Coordinates of C-alpha atoms in Angstrom, one line a residue:
X64 CA -1.9 70.6 52.2
X65 CA -3.4 73.2 49.8
X66 CA -6.3 73.8 52.2
X67 CA -4.6 74.0 55.6
X68 CA -7.1 75.2 58.2
X69 CA -5.1 74.6 61.4
X70 CA -1.5 75.4 62.1
X71 CA -0.1 73.9 65.3
X72 CA 3.1 75.8 66.3
X73 CA 5.7 74.4 68.8
X74 CA 8.7 76.3 70.0
X75 CA 11.6 73.9 70.1
X76 CA 14.3 73.5 72.7
X77 CA 13.9 70.0 74.1
X78 CA 14.4 67.2 71.6
X79 CA 13.2 64.3 73.9
X80 CA 10.1 65.9 75.2
X81 CA 9.3 67.5 71.8
X82 CA 8.7 64.1 70.3
X83 CA 6.1 63.4 72.9
X84 CA 4.4 66.7 72.3
X85 CA 4.2 66.1 68.5
X86 CA 2.9 62.5 69.0
X87 CA 0.2 63.7 71.4
X88 CA -1.0 66.1 68.7
X89 CA -0.7 63.7 65.8
X90 CA -3.2 61.3 67.5
X91 CA -5.9 64.0 67.1
X92 CA -5.1 65.3 63.6
X93 CA -6.8 62.9 61.2
X94 CA -8.6 65.3 58.8
X95 CA -5.6 66.3 56.7
X96 CA -6.3 70.0 57.0
X97 CA -3.5 70.7 59.4
X98 CA 0.2 71.4 59.7
X99 CA 2.6 71.1 62.6
X100 CA 5.4 73.7 62.6
X101 CA 8.3 73.1 65.0
X102 CA 10.6 76.1 65.3
X103 CA 14.0 76.3 67.0
X104 CA 17.8 75.7 66.7
X105 CA 18.4 72.3 65.2
X106 CA 14.7 71.5 64.9
X107 CA 15.5 69.4 61.9
X108 CA 17.0 66.8 64.3
X109 CA 13.4 65.6 64.7
X110 CA 13.2 64.5 61.1
X111 CA 14.6 61.1 62.0
X112 CA 11.5 60.5 64.1
X113 CA 8.9 62.1 61.9
X114 CA 8.6 61.8 58.1
X115 CA 5.0 63.2 57.6
X116 CA 4.9 66.0 55.1
X117 CA 2.5 67.8 57.5
X118 CA 5.3 68.3 60.0
X119 CA 7.4 71.4 59.1
X120 CA 10.7 71.7 60.9
X121 CA 12.1 75.3 60.9
X122 CA 15.8 75.6 61.9
X123 CA 16.9 78.9 63.4
X124 CA 20.5 80.1 63.2
X125 CA 20.6 80.7 67.0
X126 CA 18.6 79.9 70.0
X127 CA 15.3 81.8 70.0
X128 CA 13.1 82.8 72.9
X129 CA 9.5 81.5 72.9
X130 CA 8.1 84.8 71.5
X131 CA 10.5 84.7 68.5
X132 CA 9.8 81.0 67.8
X133 CA 6.0 81.5 67.9
X134 CA 6.2 84.5 65.6
X135 CA 8.4 82.7 63.1
X136 CA 6.0 79.7 63.2
X137 CA 3.0 82.0 62.6
X138 CA 4.8 83.6 59.6
X139 CA 5.6 80.2 58.1
X140 CA 2.1 78.9 58.7
X141 CA -0.9 78.8 56.4
X142 CA -3.7 78.0 58.7
X143 CA -6.6 80.3 59.6
X144 CA -6.4 78.9 63.1
X145 CA -3.2 79.1 65.1
X146 CA -2.7 76.7 68.0
X147 CA 0.3 76.9 70.2
X148 CA 1.7 74.3 72.6
X149 CA 5.1 74.2 74.4
X150 CA 7.5 71.3 73.8
X151 CA 7.4 70.2 77.5
X152 CA 3.7 69.5 77.3
X153 CA 1.5 66.7 76.0
X154 CA -1.9 67.5 74.6
X155 CA -4.9 65.8 76.2
X156 CA -7.3 63.7 74.1
X157 CA -9.8 66.5 73.4
X158 CA -7.2 69.2 73.0
X159 CA -7.8 69.9 69.3
X160 CA -11.6 69.5 69.4
X161 CA -11.8 71.9 72.4
X162 CA -10.2 74.6 70.3
X163 CA -12.3 74.0 67.3
X164 CA -15.4 74.2 69.3
X165 CA -14.8 77.7 70.6
X166 CA -12.3 79.5 68.4
X167 CA -14.7 80.8 65.7
X168 CA -16.6 83.0 68.2
X169 CA -15.7 86.5 67.0
X170 CA -15.8 88.0 70.5
X171 CA -13.1 85.6 71.7
X172 CA -9.6 86.6 70.9
X173 CA -7.6 83.9 72.8
X174 CA -8.6 80.5 74.1
X175 CA -6.6 78.5 76.6
X176 CA -7.1 75.4 78.7
X177 CA -6.3 73.4 81.8
X178 CA -2.6 72.9 82.8
X179 CA -1.8 69.8 84.9
X180 CA 1.7 69.0 86.1
X181 CA 3.0 65.5 85.5
X182 CA 5.1 65.2 88.6
X183 CA 3.3 64.7 91.9
X184 CA 6.4 65.6 94.0
X185 CA 5.7 68.4 96.5
X186 CA 7.7 71.2 95.0
X187 CA 6.5 70.3 91.5
X188 CA 3.0 70.8 92.9
X189 CA 4.0 74.1 94.4
X190 CA 5.1 75.2 90.9
X191 CA 1.9 74.0 89.4
X192 CA -0.1 76.4 91.6
X193 CA 1.4 79.2 89.4
X194 CA -1.2 78.1 86.9
X195 CA -4.2 78.4 89.3
X196 CA -6.1 80.5 86.7
X197 CA -6.1 77.5 84.4
X198 CA -7.6 75.0 86.9
X199 CA -11.1 73.9 87.7
X200 CA -14.0 72.4 85.7
X201 CA -15.9 75.5 84.9
X202 CA -15.5 77.5 81.7
X203 CA -14.8 81.1 82.4
X204 CA -13.3 84.3 81.1
X205 CA -9.8 85.3 82.1
X206 CA -7.8 88.5 82.1
X207 CA -4.5 86.7 81.5
X208 CA -3.3 83.2 80.5
X209 CA -0.3 81.0 80.2
X210 CA 1.2 80.6 76.8
X211 CA 1.9 76.9 77.5
X212 CA -1.2 76.2 75.4
X213 CA -3.5 78.7 73.6
X214 CA -5.2 79.3 70.3
X215 CA -6.3 82.2 68.3
X216 CA -7.6 83.0 64.8
X217 CA -4.9 84.3 62.4
X218 CA -6.8 87.6 62.0
X219 CA -6.5 88.2 65.7
X220 CA -2.8 87.3 65.9
X221 CA -2.1 89.6 62.9
X222 CA -4.1 92.4 64.4
X223 CA -2.0 92.2 67.6
X224 CA 1.2 91.8 65.6
X225 CA 2.0 88.6 67.4
X226 CA 4.3 88.5 70.4
X227 CA 6.8 91.2 71.4
X228 CA 10.2 89.5 70.8
X229 CA 11.8 91.8 73.4
X230 CA 9.7 90.3 76.2
X231 CA 11.3 87.0 77.1
X232 CA 9.2 86.1 80.2
X233 CA 5.6 87.0 80.8
X234 CA 5.1 87.6 77.1
X235 CA 1.7 86.0 77.5
X236 CA 0.7 88.7 80.0
X237 CA 1.7 91.4 77.4
X238 CA -0.3 89.7 74.7
X239 CA -3.3 89.3 77.0
X240 CA -3.2 93.0 77.9
X241 CA -3.0 94.0 74.3
X242 CA -5.9 91.7 73.3
X243 CA -8.3 92.8 76.1
X244 CA -7.4 96.5 75.6
X245 CA -9.1 96.3 72.1
X246 CA -12.1 94.4 73.3
X247 CA -11.2 90.7 72.8
X248 CA -12.1 88.2 75.5
X249 CA -9.9 85.4 76.8
X250 CA -11.7 82.1 77.4
X251 CA -10.6 79.2 79.6
X252 CA -12.2 75.9 78.9
X253 CA -11.2 72.7 80.8
X254 CA -11.7 70.3 77.9
X255 CA -8.5 71.7 76.4
X256 CA -6.0 69.9 78.6
X257 CA -2.2 69.7 78.6
X258 CA 0.1 67.7 80.9
X259 CA 3.1 69.9 81.8
X260 CA 6.4 68.1 82.4
X261 CA 8.3 71.1 83.7
X262 CA 10.9 69.2 85.8
X263 CA 10.9 71.9 88.6
X264 CA 10.4 69.3 91.3
X265 CA 13.0 70.4 93.9
X266 CA 13.1 73.6 96.0
X267 CA 16.3 74.7 94.3
X268 CA 14.8 74.4 90.8
X269 CA 11.6 76.1 91.9
X270 CA 13.3 79.1 93.4
X271 CA 15.9 79.4 90.6
X272 CA 13.1 79.5 88.1
X273 CA 11.3 82.2 90.1
X274 CA 14.4 84.3 90.4
X275 CA 15.3 83.9 86.7
X276 CA 11.8 84.8 85.6
X277 CA 12.0 88.0 87.6
X278 CA 15.5 88.8 86.3
X279 CA 14.5 88.2 82.7
X280 CA 11.1 90.0 82.8
X281 CA 11.7 92.7 85.3
X282 CA 9.2 95.6 84.8
X283 CA 9.3 95.4 81.0
X284 CA 5.5 94.8 80.8
X285 CA 4.6 97.6 83.1
X286 CA 6.9 100.0 81.3
X287 CA 5.4 99.0 78.0
X288 CA 1.8 99.5 79.0
X289 CA 1.9 102.1 81.8
X290 CA -1.8 101.6 82.7
X291 CA -3.3 101.1 86.1
X292 CA -2.1 101.8 89.6
X293 CA 0.2 98.7 89.7
X294 CA 2.1 99.8 86.7
X295 CA 2.4 103.3 88.1
X296 CA 3.7 102.2 91.4
X297 CA 6.4 100.0 89.8
X298 CA 7.5 102.7 87.5
X299 CA 7.7 105.4 90.2
X300 CA 9.6 103.1 92.6
X301 CA 11.9 101.6 90.0
X302 CA 15.0 103.3 91.5
X303 CA 13.9 102.2 95.0
X304 CA 12.5 98.8 94.1
X305 CA 14.2 97.2 97.0
X306 CA 11.5 98.8 99.2
X307 CA 8.8 96.9 97.2
X308 CA 10.3 93.4 97.3
X309 CA 8.6 92.3 100.5
X310 CA 5.2 94.0 99.9
X311 CA 5.1 92.8 96.3
X312 CA 5.9 89.2 97.4
X313 CA 3.2 89.3 100.1
X314 CA 0.6 90.9 97.7
X315 CA 1.3 88.2 95.0
X316 CA 1.0 85.4 97.5
X317 CA -2.3 86.8 98.7
X318 CA -3.7 87.1 95.2
X319 CA -2.5 83.6 94.3
X320 CA -4.0 82.1 97.4
X321 CA -7.4 83.8 96.8
X322 CA -7.4 82.4 93.2
X323 CA -6.2 78.9 94.3
X324 CA -9.0 78.6 96.9
X325 CA -11.6 78.9 94.2
X326 CA -10.4 75.6 92.7
X327 CA -8.9 73.7 95.7
X328 CA -9.4 73.9 99.5
X329 CA -6.1 72.8 100.9
X330 CA -3.4 75.4 100.2
X331 CA -1.8 75.8 103.6
X332 CA 1.1 73.3 103.1
X333 CA 2.2 75.2 100.0
X334 CA 1.9 78.8 101.3
X335 CA 5.4 79.2 102.8
X336 CA 7.0 78.1 99.6
X337 CA 4.7 80.1 97.4
X338 CA 5.7 83.2 99.3
X339 CA 9.4 82.2 99.1
X340 CA 9.1 81.8 95.3
X341 CA 7.4 85.2 95.0
X342 CA 10.2 86.7 97.1
X343 CA 12.8 85.2 94.8
X344 CA 10.9 86.5 91.8
X345 CA 10.9 90.0 93.2
X346 CA 14.6 89.8 94.0
X347 CA 15.1 89.0 90.4
X348 CA 13.0 92.0 89.4
X349 CA 15.2 94.2 91.7
X350 CA 18.3 92.9 89.9
X351 CA 16.7 93.8 86.6
X352 CA 16.0 97.4 87.8
X353 CA 19.7 97.8 88.6
X354 CA 20.8 96.7 85.2
X355 CA 18.0 98.2 83.1
X356 CA 18.1 101.5 81.3
X357 CA 14.3 101.7 81.0

């Protein structure tokens, strides 16, 4: 433990699934140069399942959002490599090796991998299409990524000052924009695989998640960066955002569809529900604009 090279950080909110996450990582960490840091309210409850000294359980006094938990984990960590995975995911067999293979490239700031949903129910598959950027068998560069799983060198994380604790949803988009703005690349590689057990397998759950995400995130990322025409339009029309709900939902659905068609052919059955989810997201954003003082 005196020569920790890799710190694996897990935001904790789900005791049952978190044990699966930890076990999926433990099967790959055999070199003794790692630590697993689990951060969240009552994270110490997991001690009855795990007695390894490499597993560090960090209790927080209150419930933390993912940004806060990841930042706390990074502060507590000692590794030169920081790998993050959410506690509703299980790491694929080459998850750790995939990161180690690419993470030392100085041009690459963030590495992420393939996200596959566990459930095969129709609406769960609709939700999985949100991660269309992280599908396919070809390694490629991205402009944004999902924080479900990603890795970066400590020097990069520190240079970016970690996550913005004030951004609860789409915190990964904010981090990606900050990383690419100073010249770092974001790499997608399919050998890094996680199975995502998100439990959003009904229409109600799917739409509620979309609405809640819009309500929690709103236009906070656009107001923070204020770069590009999309940010400008959102900021100008904040007071009249109701006029943007439908156009924004249509635009998002078109962008998603174009991206999805690059990795799968049959998207038509999902389109109406993708649009509906985007519409609910924009309604959530509209509610945010009413309550926000930004």
